[in-house]
Amino acid sequence: MRGGALLDMADRDLQLAELVAAVRASARYRTIDPQVIERVGRTALQRYSSLKAAIKATKTELHQMIGAYADQAPLYDQWLAELRQAMDGTARKAVCRRLMAAHASTRERLPALEQLYPACFGDQPPQRILDLGCGLNPLAIPWMDLPANAYYAAYDIDTDLCSFLQAALPLLGVQGEAGICDLALGAPPVAADVAFVLKTIPLLEQQQRGAGVELLRAIQAPRLVVSFPTRSLGGRNVGMATTYRNYMAAVAASEGWSPRVIELPNELVFVIERHTPSRSRM
Ligand SMILES: C[S@@+](CC[C@H](N)C(=O)[O-])C[C@H]1O[C@@H](n2cnc3c(N)ncnc32)[C@H](O)[C@@H]1O
């Protein structure tokens, strides 16, 4: 490599480090996994000649990925204390309901909690569950009627959220793990009986065209529960149901899947049985 090219690379690395530091200085993005910030920032630096513009573009994309869904800073320590104090199933459900209301995605699912999970699982509650781009959905475990030895593996890109969920899983009565996984780069190497991919595919497709389909193909689970929002975060109906029905119809046709559809007030859920053996690592 010539000296000039080496200097260029060092320059770009320096710019990237500066960008990541600038983005992480903002409380809103501090908890996003630094490697995700780097991935988004690298693309922004290729697109914009000024560092300032690249930082702004990175923040905008991160906001769409994660920031737009939380209305208030989560109080994880307090939430854990509340979960610890919940002495029985009824109290635990009451706390979980309240906590799920803090995230737009889980909040709009609250009226459907009693119906959704039995409708997904039928008479076969899974023992091993993957939850990809999980947000606060693991707090719906009390409604899932999982067996005593259930193992729940949840992944997202927010470090504080994952630490909270790691501590919360035993309080919700399951064994499990919560960790960082950038789904735009692929599925975690973990097998399960069912994988939830709730309202996350549109975000992945926005981050990298084709990343949503790639993810669905790569997940190691015979049953997928994949959902899409049917209203914008502002509550508008802008043809999203048709768009995502068409999206899933195209994916299902190319993969030979016959999804079952569950319609919730703000969400379209597809249950896909793939009949592929899962390669267990759990
Ligand atoms: C619309 S929310 C859905 C949350 C949850 N699945 C639900 O439906 O309640 C999207 C979630 O995907 C996560 N996310 C966005 N981009 C991601 C990526 N590249 N890899 C993993 N998770 C991602 C966000 O942090 C957020 O928690």
PDB file of C-alpha atoms and ligand atoms in Angstrom:
ATOM      1  CA  MET A   1       0.000   0.000   0.000  1.00  0.00           C
ATOM      2  CA  ARG A   2       1.327   3.444  -0.900  1.00  0.00           C
ATOM      3  CA  GLY A   3       2.076   6.036   1.812  1.00  0.00           C
ATOM      4  CA  GLY A   4      -0.763   8.321   0.614  1.00  0.00           C
ATOM      5  CA  ALA A   5      -3.343   5.505   0.808  1.00  0.00           C
ATOM      6  CA  LEU A   6      -2.130   4.602   4.295  1.00  0.00           C
ATOM      7  CA  LEU A   7      -2.493   8.197   5.389  1.00  0.00           C
ATOM      8  CA  ASP A   8      -5.986   8.305   3.883  1.00  0.00           C
ATOM      9  CA  MET A   9      -6.963   5.208   5.862  1.00  0.00           C
ATOM     10  CA  ALA A  10      -5.537   6.610   9.098  1.00  0.00           C
ATOM     11  CA  ASP A  11      -7.426   9.829   8.411  1.00  0.00           C
ATOM     12  CA  ARG A  12     -10.707   7.950   7.885  1.00  0.00           C
ATOM     13  CA  ASP A  13     -10.167   5.884  11.056  1.00  0.00           C
ATOM     14  CA  LEU A  14      -9.570   9.087  12.958  1.00  0.00           C
ATOM     15  CA  GLN A  15     -12.728  10.664  11.542  1.00  0.00           C
ATOM     16  CA  LEU A  16     -14.728   7.546  12.385  1.00  0.00           C
ATOM     17  CA  ALA A  17     -13.421   7.588  15.972  1.00  0.00           C
ATOM     18  CA  GLU A  18     -14.342  11.267  16.227  1.00  0.00           C
ATOM     19  CA  LEU A  19     -17.815  10.576  14.838  1.00  0.00           C
ATOM     20  CA  VAL A  20     -18.455   7.688  17.259  1.00  0.00           C
ATOM     21  CA  ALA A  21     -17.284   9.812  20.211  1.00  0.00           C
ATOM     22  CA  ALA A  22     -19.502  12.719  19.135  1.00  0.00           C
ATOM     23  CA  VAL A  23     -22.568  10.490  18.752  1.00  0.00           C
ATOM     24  CA  ARG A  24     -21.932   8.726  22.067  1.00  0.00           C
ATOM     25  CA  ALA A  25     -21.622  12.087  23.833  1.00  0.00           C
ATOM     26  CA  SER A  26     -25.348  12.495  23.281  1.00  0.00           C
ATOM     27  CA  ALA A  27     -27.383  10.838  26.072  1.00  0.00           C
ATOM     28  CA  ARG A  28     -29.898   9.624  23.490  1.00  0.00           C
ATOM     29  CA  TYR A  29     -27.391   7.395  21.675  1.00  0.00           C
ATOM     30  CA  ARG A  30     -24.924   6.605  24.493  1.00  0.00           C
ATOM     31  CA  THR A  31     -26.373   3.159  25.092  1.00  0.00           C
ATOM     32  CA  ILE A  32     -26.341   1.951  21.470  1.00  0.00           C
ATOM     33  CA  ASP A  33     -23.671  -0.646  20.851  1.00  0.00           C
ATOM     34  CA  PRO A  34     -20.535   1.240  19.614  1.00  0.00           C
ATOM     35  CA  GLN A  35     -20.029  -1.211  16.727  1.00  0.00           C
ATOM     36  CA  VAL A  36     -23.506  -0.378  15.417  1.00  0.00           C
ATOM     37  CA  ILE A  37     -22.689   3.347  15.633  1.00  0.00           C
ATOM     38  CA  GLU A  38     -19.460   2.585  13.725  1.00  0.00           C
ATOM     39  CA  ARG A  39     -21.328   0.675  11.007  1.00  0.00           C
ATOM     40  CA  VAL A  40     -23.828   3.488  10.481  1.00  0.00           C
ATOM     41  CA  GLY A  41     -21.121   6.175  10.821  1.00  0.00           C
ATOM     42  CA  ARG A  42     -18.800   4.543   8.269  1.00  0.00           C
ATOM     43  CA  THR A  43     -21.531   4.701   5.605  1.00  0.00           C
ATOM     44  CA  ALA A  44     -22.355   8.306   6.533  1.00  0.00           C
ATOM     45  CA  LEU A  45     -18.686   9.303   6.191  1.00  0.00           C
ATOM     46  CA  GLN A  46     -18.613   7.809   2.697  1.00  0.00           C
ATOM     47  CA  ARG A  47     -21.703   9.802   1.773  1.00  0.00           C
ATOM     48  CA  TYR A  48     -20.857  13.205   3.261  1.00  0.00           C
ATOM     49  CA  SER A  49     -17.637  15.150   2.906  1.00  0.00           C
ATOM     50  CA  SER A  50     -18.067  17.062   6.168  1.00  0.00           C
ATOM     51  CA  LEU A  51     -17.724  15.333   9.526  1.00  0.00           C
ATOM     52  CA  LYS A  52     -20.517  17.497  10.914  1.00  0.00           C
ATOM     53  CA  ALA A  53     -22.948  16.338   8.205  1.00  0.00           C
ATOM     54  CA  ALA A  54     -21.913  12.688   8.740  1.00  0.00           C
ATOM     55  CA  ILE A  55     -22.529  12.971  12.499  1.00  0.00           C
ATOM     56  CA  LYS A  56     -25.979  14.463  11.858  1.00  0.00           C
ATOM     57  CA  ALA A  57     -26.846  11.718   9.339  1.00  0.00           C
ATOM     58  CA  THR A  58     -25.670   9.022  11.772  1.00  0.00           C
ATOM     59  CA  LYS A  59     -27.837  10.414  14.554  1.00  0.00           C
ATOM     60  CA  THR A  60     -30.847  10.603  12.233  1.00  0.00           C
ATOM     61  CA  GLU A  61     -30.465   6.966  11.212  1.00  0.00           C
ATOM     62  CA  LEU A  62     -29.908   5.808  14.806  1.00  0.00           C
ATOM     63  CA  HIS A  63     -33.005   7.746  15.837  1.00  0.00           C
ATOM     64  CA  GLN A  64     -35.042   5.821  13.259  1.00  0.00           C
ATOM     65  CA  MET A  65     -33.501   2.520  14.438  1.00  0.00           C
ATOM     66  CA  ILE A  66     -34.009   2.916  18.142  1.00  0.00           C
ATOM     67  CA  GLY A  67     -34.668   6.411  19.452  1.00  0.00           C
ATOM     68  CA  ALA A  68     -38.083   6.982  17.978  1.00  0.00           C
ATOM     69  CA  TYR A  69     -39.712   4.289  20.114  1.00  0.00           C
ATOM     70  CA  ALA A  70     -38.937   5.359  23.683  1.00  0.00           C
ATOM     71  CA  ASP A  71     -40.894   8.365  24.942  1.00  0.00           C
ATOM     72  CA  GLN A  72     -38.963   8.681  28.195  1.00  0.00           C
ATOM     73  CA  ALA A  73     -35.583   7.604  29.546  1.00  0.00           C
ATOM     74  CA  PRO A  74     -36.063   4.077  30.920  1.00  0.00           C
ATOM     75  CA  LEU A  75     -35.578   3.734  34.671  1.00  0.00           C
ATOM     76  CA  TYR A  76     -34.082   0.248  34.570  1.00  0.00           C
ATOM     77  CA  ASP A  77     -32.926   0.067  38.212  1.00  0.00           C
ATOM     78  CA  GLN A  78     -36.349   1.118  39.440  1.00  0.00           C
ATOM     79  CA  TRP A  79     -38.011  -1.324  37.040  1.00  0.00           C
ATOM     80  CA  LEU A  80     -35.903  -4.199  38.368  1.00  0.00           C
ATOM     81  CA  ALA A  81     -36.804  -3.235  41.937  1.00  0.00           C
ATOM     82  CA  GLU A  82     -40.506  -3.271  40.982  1.00  0.00           C
ATOM     83  CA  LEU A  83     -40.155  -6.701  39.371  1.00  0.00           C
ATOM     84  CA  ARG A  84     -38.355  -8.043  42.453  1.00  0.00           C
ATOM     85  CA  GLN A  85     -41.165  -6.801  44.676  1.00  0.00           C
ATOM     86  CA  ALA A  86     -43.871  -8.483  42.592  1.00  0.00           C
ATOM     87  CA  MET A  87     -44.665 -11.509  44.696  1.00  0.00           C
ATOM     88  CA  ASP A  88     -47.059 -13.467  42.486  1.00  0.00           C
ATOM     89  CA  GLY A  89     -48.166 -13.848  38.874  1.00  0.00           C
ATOM     90  CA  THR A  90     -50.870 -11.179  39.103  1.00  0.00           C
ATOM     91  CA  ALA A  91     -48.527  -8.583  40.585  1.00  0.00           C
ATOM     92  CA  ARG A  92     -45.835  -9.470  38.020  1.00  0.00           C
ATOM     93  CA  LYS A  93     -48.283  -8.999  35.143  1.00  0.00           C
ATOM     94  CA  ALA A  94     -49.352  -5.614  36.528  1.00  0.00           C
ATOM     95  CA  VAL A  95     -45.717  -4.432  36.706  1.00  0.00           C
ATOM     96  CA  CYS A  96     -44.859  -5.785  33.243  1.00  0.00           C
ATOM     97  CA  ARG A  97     -47.893  -4.091  31.713  1.00  0.00           C
ATOM     98  CA  ARG A  98     -46.823  -0.759  33.184  1.00  0.00           C
ATOM     99  CA  LEU A  99     -43.214  -1.165  31.998  1.00  0.00           C
ATOM    100  CA  MET A 100     -44.225  -2.227  28.484  1.00  0.00           C
ATOM    101  CA  ALA A 101     -46.209   1.002  28.202  1.00  0.00           C
ATOM    102  CA  ALA A 102     -42.866   2.868  28.196  1.00  0.00           C
ATOM    103  CA  HIS A 103     -42.016   1.678  24.667  1.00  0.00           C
ATOM    104  CA  ALA A 104     -44.294   2.558  21.750  1.00  0.00           C
ATOM    105  CA  SER A 105     -44.035  -0.912  20.224  1.00  0.00           C
ATOM    106  CA  THR A 106     -45.056  -2.887  23.282  1.00  0.00           C
ATOM    107  CA  ARG A 107     -47.538  -0.243  24.412  1.00  0.00           C
ATOM    108  CA  GLU A 108     -49.721  -0.667  21.339  1.00  0.00           C
ATOM    109  CA  ARG A 109     -49.675  -4.454  21.833  1.00  0.00           C
ATOM    110  CA  LEU A 110     -51.002  -4.281  25.411  1.00  0.00           C
ATOM    111  CA  PRO A 111     -54.688  -4.802  24.501  1.00  0.00           C
ATOM    112  CA  ALA A 112     -53.781  -7.993  22.596  1.00  0.00           C
ATOM    113  CA  LEU A 113     -51.480  -9.655  25.161  1.00  0.00           C
ATOM    114  CA  GLU A 114     -54.023 -12.272  26.289  1.00  0.00           C
ATOM    115  CA  GLN A 115     -54.791 -13.426  22.717  1.00  0.00           C
ATOM    116  CA  LEU A 116     -51.533 -13.017  20.840  1.00  0.00           C
ATOM    117  CA  TYR A 117     -49.212 -15.606  22.365  1.00  0.00           C
ATOM    118  CA  PRO A 118     -51.727 -18.496  22.584  1.00  0.00           C
ATOM    119  CA  ALA A 119     -52.661 -17.694  18.961  1.00  0.00           C
ATOM    120  CA  CYS A 120     -48.984 -17.976  17.961  1.00  0.00           C
ATOM    121  CA  PHE A 121     -48.150 -21.136  19.907  1.00  0.00           C
ATOM    122  CA  GLY A 122     -51.409 -23.115  19.805  1.00  0.00           C
ATOM    123  CA  ASP A 123     -51.064 -26.194  22.008  1.00  0.00           C
ATOM    124  CA  GLN A 124     -47.278 -26.287  21.549  1.00  0.00           C
ATOM    125  CA  PRO A 125     -45.692 -23.683  23.868  1.00  0.00           C
ATOM    126  CA  PRO A 126     -42.023 -23.489  22.897  1.00  0.00           C
ATOM    127  CA  GLN A 127     -39.224 -24.448  25.245  1.00  0.00           C
ATOM    128  CA  ARG A 128     -36.543 -22.363  23.520  1.00  0.00           C
ATOM    129  CA  ILE A 129     -37.427 -18.877  22.336  1.00  0.00           C
ATOM    130  CA  LEU A 130     -35.438 -16.342  20.337  1.00  0.00           C
ATOM    131  CA  ASP A 131     -36.543 -12.704  20.426  1.00  0.00           C
ATOM    132  CA  LEU A 132     -34.763 -10.621  17.776  1.00  0.00           C
ATOM    133  CA  GLY A 133     -34.812  -6.824  17.959  1.00  0.00           C
ATOM    134  CA  CYS A 134     -36.619  -7.573  21.206  1.00  0.00           C
ATOM    135  CA  GLY A 135     -37.198  -4.122  22.709  1.00  0.00           C
ATOM    136  CA  LEU A 136     -39.338  -4.746  25.799  1.00  0.00           C
ATOM    137  CA  ASN A 137     -41.211  -7.743  24.341  1.00  0.00           C
ATOM    138  CA  PRO A 138     -39.557 -10.163  26.856  1.00  0.00           C
ATOM    139  CA  LEU A 139     -41.709  -8.445  29.492  1.00  0.00           C
ATOM    140  CA  ALA A 140     -44.636 -10.244  27.834  1.00  0.00           C
ATOM    141  CA  ILE A 141     -43.246 -13.608  29.072  1.00  0.00           C
ATOM    142  CA  PRO A 142     -45.922 -13.832  31.823  1.00  0.00           C
ATOM    143  CA  TRP A 143     -48.531 -14.086  29.020  1.00  0.00           C
ATOM    144  CA  MET A 144     -46.661 -16.778  27.052  1.00  0.00           C
ATOM    145  CA  ASP A 145     -47.450 -19.719  29.315  1.00  0.00           C
ATOM    146  CA  LEU A 146     -43.960 -21.176  28.810  1.00  0.00           C
ATOM    147  CA  PRO A 147     -42.872 -24.502  30.325  1.00  0.00           C
ATOM    148  CA  ALA A 148     -40.882 -24.492  33.568  1.00  0.00           C
ATOM    149  CA  ASN A 149     -37.565 -25.203  31.803  1.00  0.00           C
ATOM    150  CA  ALA A 150     -38.016 -22.525  29.111  1.00  0.00           C
ATOM    151  CA  TYR A 151     -34.935 -20.741  27.768  1.00  0.00           C
ATOM    152  CA  TYR A 152     -35.384 -17.230  26.384  1.00  0.00           C
ATOM    153  CA  ALA A 153     -32.649 -15.571  24.287  1.00  0.00           C
ATOM    154  CA  ALA A 154     -33.271 -11.899  23.529  1.00  0.00           C
ATOM    155  CA  TYR A 155     -31.168  -9.644  21.292  1.00  0.00           C
ATOM    156  CA  ASP A 156     -31.109  -5.948  20.546  1.00  0.00           C
ATOM    157  CA  ILE A 157     -28.522  -3.204  19.971  1.00  0.00           C
ATOM    158  CA  ASP A 158     -28.993  -1.233  23.196  1.00  0.00           C
ATOM    159  CA  THR A 159     -26.474  -2.172  25.895  1.00  0.00           C
ATOM    160  CA  ASP A 160     -28.506  -0.861  28.861  1.00  0.00           C
ATOM    161  CA  LEU A 161     -31.686  -2.555  27.611  1.00  0.00           C
ATOM    162  CA  CYS A 162     -29.799  -5.873  27.310  1.00  0.00           C
ATOM    163  CA  SER A 163     -28.326  -5.557  30.834  1.00  0.00           C
ATOM    164  CA  PHE A 164     -31.815  -4.855  32.183  1.00  0.00           C
ATOM    165  CA  LEU A 165     -33.324  -7.850  30.383  1.00  0.00           C
ATOM    166  CA  GLN A 166     -30.466 -10.125  31.477  1.00  0.00           C
ATOM    167  CA  ALA A 167     -31.345  -9.288  35.095  1.00  0.00           C
ATOM    168  CA  ALA A 168     -35.109  -9.391  34.435  1.00  0.00           C
ATOM    169  CA  LEU A 169     -35.334 -12.830  32.765  1.00  0.00           C
ATOM    170  CA  PRO A 170     -34.977 -14.856  36.005  1.00  0.00           C
ATOM    171  CA  LEU A 171     -37.513 -12.546  37.668  1.00  0.00           C
ATOM    172  CA  LEU A 172     -39.914 -13.450  34.855  1.00  0.00           C
ATOM    173  CA  GLY A 173     -39.474 -17.135  35.630  1.00  0.00           C
ATOM    174  CA  VAL A 174     -37.221 -18.228  32.757  1.00  0.00           C
ATOM    175  CA  GLN A 175     -33.579 -18.993  32.191  1.00  0.00           C
ATOM    176  CA  GLY A 176     -31.963 -17.106  29.383  1.00  0.00           C
ATOM    177  CA  GLU A 177     -29.665 -14.487  28.023  1.00  0.00           C
ATOM    178  CA  ALA A 178     -30.026 -10.985  26.626  1.00  0.00           C
ATOM    179  CA  GLY A 179     -27.255  -9.715  24.399  1.00  0.00           C
ATOM    180  CA  ILE A 180     -26.173  -7.461  21.594  1.00  0.00           C
ATOM    181  CA  CYS A 181     -26.715  -8.632  18.032  1.00  0.00           C
ATOM    182  CA  ASP A 182     -26.720  -6.334  15.000  1.00  0.00           C
ATOM    183  CA  LEU A 183     -29.331  -8.098  12.885  1.00  0.00           C
ATOM    184  CA  ALA A 184     -28.381  -6.070   9.805  1.00  0.00           C
ATOM    185  CA  LEU A 185     -25.263  -8.262   9.780  1.00  0.00           C
ATOM    186  CA  GLY A 186     -27.087 -11.568  10.331  1.00  0.00           C
ATOM    187  CA  ALA A 187     -28.871 -13.793  12.842  1.00  0.00           C
ATOM    188  CA  PRO A 188     -27.302 -14.862  16.154  1.00  0.00           C
ATOM    189  CA  PRO A 189     -25.822 -18.381  16.054  1.00  0.00           C
ATOM    190  CA  VAL A 190     -28.478 -19.708  18.386  1.00  0.00           C
ATOM    191  CA  ALA A 191     -31.202 -22.264  17.662  1.00  0.00           C
ATOM    192  CA  ALA A 192     -34.703 -22.243  19.124  1.00  0.00           C
ATOM    193  CA  ASP A 193     -38.203 -23.669  18.718  1.00  0.00           C
ATOM    194  CA  VAL A 194     -39.651 -20.281  17.844  1.00  0.00           C
ATOM    195  CA  ALA A 195     -38.219 -16.917  16.874  1.00  0.00           C
ATOM    196  CA  PHE A 196     -40.016 -13.618  17.380  1.00  0.00           C
ATOM    197  CA  VAL A 197     -39.120 -10.897  14.885  1.00  0.00           C
ATOM    198  CA  LEU A 198     -41.670  -8.317  15.923  1.00  0.00           C
ATOM    199  CA  LYS A 199     -41.868  -5.007  14.040  1.00  0.00           C
ATOM    200  CA  THR A 200     -38.147  -5.102  13.277  1.00  0.00           C
ATOM    201  CA  ILE A 201     -37.989  -6.177   9.608  1.00  0.00           C
ATOM    202  CA  PRO A 202     -38.949  -2.707   8.225  1.00  0.00           C
ATOM    203  CA  LEU A 203     -36.108  -1.143  10.226  1.00  0.00           C
ATOM    204  CA  LEU A 204     -33.590  -3.663   8.932  1.00  0.00           C
ATOM    205  CA  GLU A 205     -34.724  -3.178   5.336  1.00  0.00           C
ATOM    206  CA  GLN A 206     -34.247   0.564   5.863  1.00  0.00           C
ATOM    207  CA  GLN A 207     -30.736   0.009   7.201  1.00  0.00           C
ATOM    208  CA  GLN A 208     -29.718  -2.387   4.435  1.00  0.00           C
ATOM    209  CA  ARG A 209     -31.938  -3.436   1.573  1.00  0.00           C
ATOM    210  CA  GLY A 210     -32.553  -7.179   1.696  1.00  0.00           C
ATOM    211  CA  ALA A 211     -31.353  -7.501   5.325  1.00  0.00           C
ATOM    212  CA  GLY A 212     -34.865  -8.455   6.509  1.00  0.00           C
ATOM    213  CA  VAL A 213     -35.271 -11.372   4.119  1.00  0.00           C
ATOM    214  CA  GLU A 214     -31.696 -12.506   4.734  1.00  0.00           C
ATOM    215  CA  LEU A 215     -32.396 -12.543   8.458  1.00  0.00           C
ATOM    216  CA  LEU A 216     -35.595 -14.591   8.130  1.00  0.00           C
ATOM    217  CA  ARG A 217     -33.752 -17.154   6.002  1.00  0.00           C
ATOM    218  CA  ALA A 218     -30.849 -17.415   8.450  1.00  0.00           C
ATOM    219  CA  ILE A 219     -32.775 -17.786  11.720  1.00  0.00           C
ATOM    220  CA  GLN A 220     -32.346 -21.240  13.235  1.00  0.00           C
ATOM    221  CA  ALA A 221     -35.925 -21.986  14.254  1.00  0.00           C
ATOM    222  CA  PRO A 222     -38.695 -24.054  12.668  1.00  0.00           C
ATOM    223  CA  ARG A 223     -41.377 -21.511  13.622  1.00  0.00           C
ATOM    224  CA  LEU A 224     -41.111 -17.777  12.984  1.00  0.00           C
ATOM    225  CA  VAL A 225     -43.454 -15.143  14.371  1.00  0.00           C
ATOM    226  CA  VAL A 226     -42.875 -12.051  12.243  1.00  0.00           C
ATOM    227  CA  SER A 227     -44.852  -8.852  12.606  1.00  0.00           C
ATOM    228  CA  PHE A 228     -45.216  -5.450  10.983  1.00  0.00           C
ATOM    229  CA  PRO A 229     -46.791  -2.210  12.195  1.00  0.00           C
ATOM    230  CA  THR A 230     -49.939  -1.169  10.355  1.00  0.00           C
ATOM    231  CA  ARG A 231     -49.946   2.401  11.610  1.00  0.00           C
ATOM    232  CA  SER A 232     -47.153   4.954  11.761  1.00  0.00           C
ATOM    233  CA  LEU A 233     -45.822   5.963  15.184  1.00  0.00           C
ATOM    234  CA  GLY A 234     -48.096   9.013  14.912  1.00  0.00           C
ATOM    235  CA  GLY A 235     -51.076   6.637  14.542  1.00  0.00           C
ATOM    236  CA  ARG A 236     -51.731   7.287  10.838  1.00  0.00           C
ATOM    237  CA  ASN A 237     -52.831   4.566   8.461  1.00  0.00           C
ATOM    238  CA  VAL A 238     -50.621   5.153   5.429  1.00  0.00           C
ATOM    239  CA  GLY A 239     -51.132   1.908   3.525  1.00  0.00           C
ATOM    240  CA  MET A 240     -48.610   0.022   5.657  1.00  0.00           C
ATOM    241  CA  ALA A 241     -50.785  -3.105   5.961  1.00  0.00           C
ATOM    242  CA  THR A 242     -50.908  -3.505   2.175  1.00  0.00           C
ATOM    243  CA  THR A 243     -47.194  -2.806   1.793  1.00  0.00           C
ATOM    244  CA  TYR A 244     -46.219  -5.430   4.361  1.00  0.00           C
ATOM    245  CA  ARG A 245     -48.778  -8.001   3.188  1.00  0.00           C
ATOM    246  CA  ASN A 246     -47.191  -7.699  -0.256  1.00  0.00           C
ATOM    247  CA  TYR A 247     -43.696  -7.888   1.209  1.00  0.00           C
ATOM    248  CA  MET A 248     -44.480 -11.084   3.134  1.00  0.00           C
ATOM    249  CA  ALA A 249     -46.364 -12.591   0.188  1.00  0.00           C
ATOM    250  CA  ALA A 250     -43.256 -12.150  -1.979  1.00  0.00           C
ATOM    251  CA  VAL A 251     -40.939 -13.608   0.682  1.00  0.00           C
ATOM    252  CA  ALA A 252     -43.304 -16.509   1.379  1.00  0.00           C
ATOM    253  CA  ALA A 253     -43.613 -17.305  -2.332  1.00  0.00           C
ATOM    254  CA  SER A 254     -39.856 -17.335  -2.829  1.00  0.00           C
ATOM    255  CA  GLU A 255     -39.250 -19.461   0.286  1.00  0.00           C
ATOM    256  CA  GLY A 256     -42.223 -21.818  -0.162  1.00  0.00           C
ATOM    257  CA  TRP A 257     -43.789 -20.740   3.157  1.00  0.00           C
ATOM    258  CA  SER A 258     -47.537 -20.565   3.907  1.00  0.00           C
ATOM    259  CA  PRO A 259     -47.840 -18.069   6.771  1.00  0.00           C
ATOM    260  CA  ARG A 260     -50.864 -17.904   9.021  1.00  0.00           C
ATOM    261  CA  VAL A 261     -51.960 -14.306   9.616  1.00  0.00           C
ATOM    262  CA  ILE A 262     -53.076 -12.802  12.926  1.00  0.00           C
ATOM    263  CA  GLU A 263     -54.503  -9.293  12.668  1.00  0.00           C
ATOM    264  CA  LEU A 264     -54.121  -7.041  15.699  1.00  0.00           C
ATOM    265  CA  PRO A 265     -55.449  -3.469  15.846  1.00  0.00           C
ATOM    266  CA  ASN A 266     -52.037  -1.936  14.998  1.00  0.00           C
ATOM    267  CA  GLU A 267     -49.999  -4.917  13.892  1.00  0.00           C
ATOM    268  CA  LEU A 268     -49.999  -7.666  11.292  1.00  0.00           C
ATOM    269  CA  VAL A 269     -48.511 -10.920  12.581  1.00  0.00           C
ATOM    270  CA  PHE A 270     -47.354 -13.808  10.374  1.00  0.00           C
ATOM    271  CA  VAL A 271     -46.766 -17.247  11.889  1.00  0.00           C
ATOM    272  CA  ILE A 272     -44.538 -19.324   9.633  1.00  0.00           C
ATOM    273  CA  GLU A 273     -43.953 -23.059  10.109  1.00  0.00           C
ATOM    274  CA  ARG A 274     -40.796 -24.050   8.271  1.00  0.00           C
ATOM    275  CA  HIS A 275     -40.447 -27.685   9.358  1.00  0.00           C
ATOM    276  CA  THR A 276     -36.675 -27.374   9.298  1.00  0.00           C
ATOM    277  CA  PRO A 277     -34.736 -29.145  12.035  1.00  0.00           C
ATOM    278  CA  SER A 278     -33.256 -26.631  14.448  1.00  0.00           C
ATOM    279  CA  ARG A 279     -29.559 -26.981  15.209  1.00  0.00           C
ATOM    280  CA  SER A 280     -29.529 -26.470  18.927  1.00  0.00           C
ATOM    281  CA  ARG A 281     -26.800 -24.538  20.704  1.00  0.00           C
ATOM    282  CA  MET A 282     -28.843 -23.563  23.759  1.00  0.00           C
TER     283      MET A 282
HETATM  284  C1  LIG B   1     -40.015  -1.302  16.529  1.00  0.00           C
HETATM  285  S1  LIG B   1     -39.007  -1.843  17.805  1.00  0.00           S
HETATM  286  C2  LIG B   1     -39.730  -3.439  18.123  1.00  0.00           C
HETATM  287  C3  LIG B   1     -39.426  -3.966  19.493  1.00  0.00           C
HETATM  288  C4  LIG B   1     -40.072  -5.319  19.820  1.00  0.00           C
HETATM  289  N1  LIG B   1     -39.676  -6.339  18.888  1.00  0.00           N
HETATM  290  C5  LIG B   1     -41.573  -5.177  19.823  1.00  0.00           C
HETATM  291  O1  LIG B   1     -42.211  -5.403  18.799  1.00  0.00           O
HETATM  292  O2  LIG B   1     -42.112  -4.830  20.869  1.00  0.00           O
HETATM  293  C6  LIG B   1     -37.559  -2.293  16.932  1.00  0.00           C
HETATM  294  C7  LIG B   1     -36.439  -2.833  17.781  1.00  0.00           C
HETATM  295  O3  LIG B   1     -35.402  -3.265  16.888  1.00  0.00           O
HETATM  296  C8  LIG B   1     -34.158  -2.875  17.420  1.00  0.00           C
HETATM  297  N2  LIG B   1     -33.221  -2.752  16.290  1.00  0.00           N
HETATM  298  C9  LIG B   1     -33.146  -1.800  15.340  1.00  0.00           C
HETATM  299  N3  LIG B   1     -32.150  -2.066  14.488  1.00  0.00           N
HETATM  300  C10 LIG B   1     -31.577  -3.223  14.892  1.00  0.00           C
HETATM  301  C11 LIG B   1     -30.483  -4.002  14.433  1.00  0.00           C
HETATM  302  N4  LIG B   1     -29.769  -3.648  13.373  1.00  0.00           N
HETATM  303  N5  LIG B   1     -30.181  -5.141  15.095  1.00  0.00           N
HETATM  304  C12 LIG B   1     -30.891  -5.514  16.201  1.00  0.00           C
HETATM  305  N6  LIG B   1     -31.930  -4.819  16.691  1.00  0.00           N
HETATM  306  C13 LIG B   1     -32.271  -3.678  16.049  1.00  0.00           C
HETATM  307  C14 LIG B   1     -34.431  -1.553  18.139  1.00  0.00           C
HETATM  308  O4  LIG B   1     -33.485  -1.291  19.122  1.00  0.00           O
HETATM  309  C15 LIG B   1     -35.827  -1.803  18.719  1.00  0.00           C
HETATM  310  O5  LIG B   1     -35.770  -2.368  20.006  1.00  0.00           O
END
